[in-house]
mmCIF file of C-alpha atoms in Angstrom:
data_model
loop_
_atom_site.group_PDB
_atom_site.id
_atom_site.type_symbol
_atom_site.label_atom_id
_atom_site.label_comp_id
_atom_site.label_asym_id
_atom_site.label_seq_id
_atom_site.Cartn_x
_atom_site.Cartn_y
_atom_site.Cartn_z
ATOM 1 C CA MET A 1 62.034 110.117 111.066
ATOM 2 C CA ASP A 2 63.214 112.448 112.760
ATOM 3 C CA ARG A 3 66.503 114.418 113.350
ATOM 4 C CA THR A 4 68.133 111.864 115.861
ATOM 5 C CA THR A 5 67.464 109.031 113.868
ATOM 6 C CA ILE A 6 68.689 110.711 110.336
ATOM 7 C CA ASP A 7 71.928 111.845 111.536
ATOM 8 C CA LEU A 8 72.589 108.595 113.541
ATOM 9 C CA TRP A 9 72.407 106.697 110.180
ATOM 10 C CA VAL A 10 74.350 109.440 108.902
ATOM 11 C CA GLY A 11 77.425 108.323 111.706
ATOM 12 C CA ILE A 12 76.968 105.078 110.947
ATOM 13 C CA PHE A 13 77.476 104.937 106.774
ATOM 14 C CA VAL A 14 80.565 107.256 107.486
ATOM 15 C CA ALA A 15 82.037 105.094 110.088
ATOM 16 C CA LEU A 16 81.282 102.252 107.159
ATOM 17 C CA GLY A 17 82.609 104.077 104.646
ATOM 18 C CA VAL A 18 85.826 105.103 106.945
ATOM 19 C CA ALA A 19 86.522 101.378 108.509
ATOM 20 C CA ALA A 20 86.387 99.923 103.987
ATOM 21 C CA LEU A 21 88.684 102.549 104.052
ATOM 22 C CA LEU A 22 91.206 101.407 106.558
ATOM 23 C CA GLY A 23 90.494 97.928 105.359
ATOM 24 C CA LEU A 24 92.068 99.089 101.614
ATOM 25 C CA ALA A 25 94.852 100.657 102.980
ATOM 26 C CA MET A 26 95.605 98.154 105.537
ATOM 27 C CA LYS A 27 94.638 95.481 102.023
ATOM 28 C CA VAL A 28 97.012 96.971 99.593
ATOM 29 C CA GLY A 29 99.835 97.746 101.626
ATOM 30 C CA ASN A 30 100.406 94.788 102.321
ATOM 31 C CA LEU A 31 99.125 94.594 106.037
ATOM 32 C CA THR A 32 96.762 91.978 106.381
ATOM 33 C CA THR A 33 98.520 89.073 104.791
ATOM 34 C CA SER A 34 100.487 87.358 107.909
ATOM 35 C CA ASN A 35 99.688 83.456 106.456
ATOM 36 C CA ILE A 36 103.316 83.016 106.556
ATOM 37 C CA GLY A 37 104.776 80.506 109.718
ATOM 38 C CA GLU A 38 108.315 80.086 111.156
ATOM 39 C CA THR A 39 111.009 81.571 108.964
ATOM 40 C CA TYR A 40 114.570 81.795 108.082
ATOM 41 C CA MET A 41 116.364 85.377 107.395
ATOM 42 C CA VAL A 42 118.468 85.299 104.108
ATOM 43 C CA GLU A 43 119.746 88.680 102.316
ATOM 44 C CA ALA A 44 120.541 89.619 98.085
ATOM 45 C CA ALA A 45 122.949 92.252 97.458
ATOM 46 C CA PHE A 46 121.365 94.235 94.669
ATOM 47 C CA GLU A 47 122.543 97.429 91.919
ATOM 48 C CA ASN A 48 119.131 98.744 91.745
ATOM 49 C CA ILE A 49 115.874 97.260 93.673
ATOM 50 C CA GLY A 50 113.185 100.300 92.136
ATOM 51 C CA GLY A 51 109.783 100.570 93.821
ATOM 52 C CA LEU A 52 110.786 97.258 96.539
ATOM 53 C CA LYS A 53 110.179 98.347 99.890
ATOM 54 C CA PRO A 54 109.605 95.739 102.964
ATOM 55 C CA ARG A 55 106.957 93.946 103.777
ATOM 56 C CA ALA A 56 106.874 93.375 99.868
ATOM 57 C CA PRO A 57 106.139 89.483 98.909
ATOM 58 C CA VAL A 58 108.425 86.812 97.544
ATOM 59 C CA LYS A 59 107.635 84.353 95.221
ATOM 60 C CA SER A 60 108.529 81.211 94.039
ATOM 61 C CA ALA A 61 106.732 79.525 91.191
ATOM 62 C CA GLY A 62 103.844 82.498 91.834
ATOM 63 C CA VAL A 63 103.029 81.181 95.452
ATOM 64 C CA VAL A 64 104.173 83.335 98.306
ATOM 65 C CA VAL A 65 106.297 82.130 100.049
ATOM 66 C CA GLY A 66 108.133 85.086 102.392
ATOM 67 C CA ARG A 67 108.059 88.516 102.470
ATOM 68 C CA VAL A 68 111.561 91.262 101.862
ATOM 69 C CA GLU A 69 111.679 92.401 106.384
ATOM 70 C CA GLY A 70 113.577 95.256 105.713
ATOM 71 C CA ILE A 71 116.440 96.627 102.882
ATOM 72 C CA ARG A 72 119.331 99.299 104.072
ATOM 73 C CA PHE A 73 122.080 100.816 101.833
ATOM 74 C CA ASP A 74 126.022 99.042 102.271
ATOM 75 C CA THR A 75 127.536 101.952 102.024
ATOM 76 C CA VAL A 76 131.629 99.902 101.288
ATOM 77 C CA THR A 77 129.782 97.929 97.634
ATOM 78 C CA TYR A 78 127.196 100.772 97.685
ATOM 79 C CA GLU A 79 124.209 97.987 96.602
ATOM 80 C CA ALA A 80 121.222 97.343 99.246
ATOM 81 C CA ILE A 81 121.068 94.888 101.216
ATOM 82 C CA VAL A 82 117.630 92.866 100.905
ATOM 83 C CA SER A 83 116.766 90.700 104.023
ATOM 84 C CA LEU A 84 114.232 88.099 103.249
ATOM 85 C CA ASN A 85 111.917 85.947 105.446
ATOM 86 C CA VAL A 86 111.059 82.716 104.239
ATOM 87 C CA ASP A 87 109.183 80.156 104.800
ATOM 88 C CA LYS A 88 111.391 76.853 106.788
ATOM 89 C CA SER A 89 108.117 75.474 105.183
ATOM 90 C CA TYR A 90 109.744 76.632 101.446
ATOM 91 C CA GLN A 91 113.665 74.469 101.948
ATOM 92 C CA PHE A 92 115.755 76.542 98.298
ATOM 93 C CA PRO A 93 118.688 74.902 96.973
ATOM 94 C CA ALA A 94 121.884 77.233 97.360
ATOM 95 C CA ASP A 95 122.961 78.344 94.106
ATOM 96 C CA THR A 96 119.059 79.363 93.992
ATOM 97 C CA PHE A 97 118.300 82.784 92.187
ATOM 98 C CA ALA A 98 116.536 86.511 93.692
ATOM 99 C CA ASN A 99 115.024 88.994 91.082
ATOM 100 C CA ILE A 100 113.388 91.790 91.023
ATOM 101 C CA TYR A 101 109.323 92.015 88.847
ATOM 102 C CA THR A 102 106.990 94.005 88.776
ATOM 103 C CA ALA A 103 103.300 92.936 88.958
ATOM 104 C CA GLY A 104 101.750 94.489 86.170
ATOM 105 C CA LEU A 105 103.002 97.014 83.573
ATOM 106 C CA LEU A 106 102.956 98.942 86.978
ATOM 107 C CA GLY A 107 102.402 97.289 89.374
ATOM 108 C CA GLU A 108 103.996 96.411 93.294
ATOM 109 C CA GLN A 109 107.895 94.853 92.730
ATOM 110 C CA TYR A 110 107.879 91.669 94.652
ATOM 111 C CA ILE A 111 110.985 89.039 94.807
ATOM 112 C CA GLY A 112 111.206 86.350 92.428
ATOM 113 C CA LEU A 113 113.034 83.464 93.986
ATOM 114 C CA GLU A 114 114.231 80.927 91.510
ATOM 115 C CA ALA A 115 114.851 77.320 92.390
ATOM 116 C CA GLY A 116 118.937 76.655 91.757
ATOM 117 C CA GLY A 117 120.091 73.034 91.316
ATOM 118 C CA ASP A 118 122.751 72.813 94.388
ATOM 119 C CA GLU A 119 122.317 70.073 97.190
ATOM 120 C CA GLU A 120 122.258 72.100 99.434
ATOM 121 C CA VAL A 121 119.932 74.384 100.610
ATOM 122 C CA LEU A 122 120.014 77.727 102.249
ATOM 123 C CA LYS A 123 120.261 78.124 106.018
ATOM 124 C CA ASN A 124 119.248 81.410 108.959
ATOM 125 C CA GLY A 125 122.107 83.907 107.708
ATOM 126 C CA ASP A 126 123.074 82.598 104.287
ATOM 127 C CA LYS A 127 123.611 84.782 100.919
ATOM 128 C CA ILE A 128 121.904 85.028 97.741
ATOM 129 C CA ALA A 129 124.639 84.792 95.244
ATOM 130 C CA HIS A 130 123.131 85.030 91.892
ATOM 131 C CA THR A 131 120.735 88.381 92.063
ATOM 132 C CA GLN A 132 118.752 90.113 88.973
ATOM 133 C CA ASP A 133 118.040 94.118 89.563
ATOM 134 C CA ALA A 134 114.489 94.999 88.984
ATOM 135 C CA VAL A 135 113.759 97.233 86.135
ATOM 136 C CA VAL A 136 112.783 100.639 86.442
ATOM 137 C CA LEU A 137 110.156 102.238 83.429
ATOM 138 C CA GLU A 138 112.412 105.763 83.505
ATOM 139 C CA LYS A 139 115.624 104.119 82.809
ATOM 140 C CA MET A 140 113.983 102.141 79.627
ATOM 141 C CA ILE A 141 112.359 104.835 78.323
ATOM 142 C CA SER A 142 115.474 107.962 78.637
ATOM 143 C CA GLN A 143 117.794 104.498 76.984
ATOM 144 C CA PHE A 144 115.031 104.552 73.947
ATOM 145 C CA LEU A 145 115.652 107.620 73.491
ATOM 146 C CA TYR A 146 119.068 108.379 73.375
ATOM 147 C CA ASN A 147 119.623 105.595 71.747
ATOM 148 C CA LYS A 148 117.345 106.654 69.107
ATOM 149 C CA ALA A 149 118.685 110.536 69.275
ATOM 150 C CA SER A 150 122.312 109.273 68.201
ATOM 151 C CA GLU A 151 120.877 107.147 65.104
ATOM 152 C CA PRO A 152 121.859 108.409 62.012
ATOM 153 C CA ALA A 153 119.282 110.304 60.024
ATOM 154 C CA PRO A 154 118.126 108.460 57.282
ATOM 155 C CA ALA A 155 119.443 109.930 54.116
ATOM 156 C CA THR A 156 117.272 111.440 51.840
ATOM 157 C CA ALA A 157 116.536 109.493 48.023
ATOM 158 C CA VAL A 158 118.532 112.306 45.492
ATOM 159 C CA PRO A 159 116.506 111.764 42.174
ATOM 160 C CA ALA A 160 118.176 110.099 39.275
ATOM 161 C CA GLU A 161 119.137 112.724 36.541
ATOM 162 C CA SER A 162 117.631 111.543 33.147
ATOM 163 C CA THR A 163 119.486 109.458 31.402
ATOM 164 C CA LYS A 164 117.376 109.306 27.717
ATOM 165 C CA THR A 165 118.842 110.069 24.454
ATOM 166 C CA GLU A 166 117.990 111.958 21.806
ATOM 167 C CA ASP A 167 116.707 108.200 20.187
ATOM 168 C CA ASP A 168 114.397 108.058 23.161
ATOM 169 C CA ALA A 169 113.046 111.809 22.712
ATOM 170 C CA LEU A 170 112.140 111.215 19.227
ATOM 171 C CA THR A 171 110.015 108.271 19.958
ATOM 172 C CA GLU A 172 108.430 108.946 22.966
ATOM 173 C CA ASN A 173 104.779 110.537 21.208
ATOM 174 C CA PRO A 174 104.542 113.745 23.391
ATOM 175 C CA LEU A 175 100.679 113.452 23.339
ATOM 176 C CA ASP A 176 101.125 110.571 26.201
ATOM 177 C CA ASP A 177 101.718 112.426 28.348
ATOM 178 C CA LEU A 178 98.177 114.321 27.610
ATOM 179 C CA VAL A 179 96.737 111.482 28.320
ATOM 180 C CA ASN A 180 98.785 110.279 31.165
#
């Protein structure tokens, strides 16, 4: 093979590698999946959203039913307001719970919707009243360490004084100590 053919093949492989990395980045960033049709928007307020990001999935029973549209900070209540776009084909009761979960131990965070029992359903612009914040691993570890540090130190065992009497000393065989 001549030099130009080798350079051409190297260029093709480099271009394929860059395209594969770009596709992987799009997949990891949830930018390629948008199989959601018409949606309605609901909001939920959380005190701590952890690492939740826009475009994170909204799931119910493990099925993706929507996406996080946006996150903003409310300066009056000091809470994070999360806007959720939910597919119109999925109707949830008005007393639905919105929880922030983590996929795996260190995976991405997503919103989990747990349906309530109300007859009335959520409509466009409604606010989900029942929410549960994200579990932040660093906060849990620091609370565990703080609780362990604040526990009183375990008492060390003090050896009991010998309660031998003179009669016990007379009946003991001094050779037993040598044998044992």
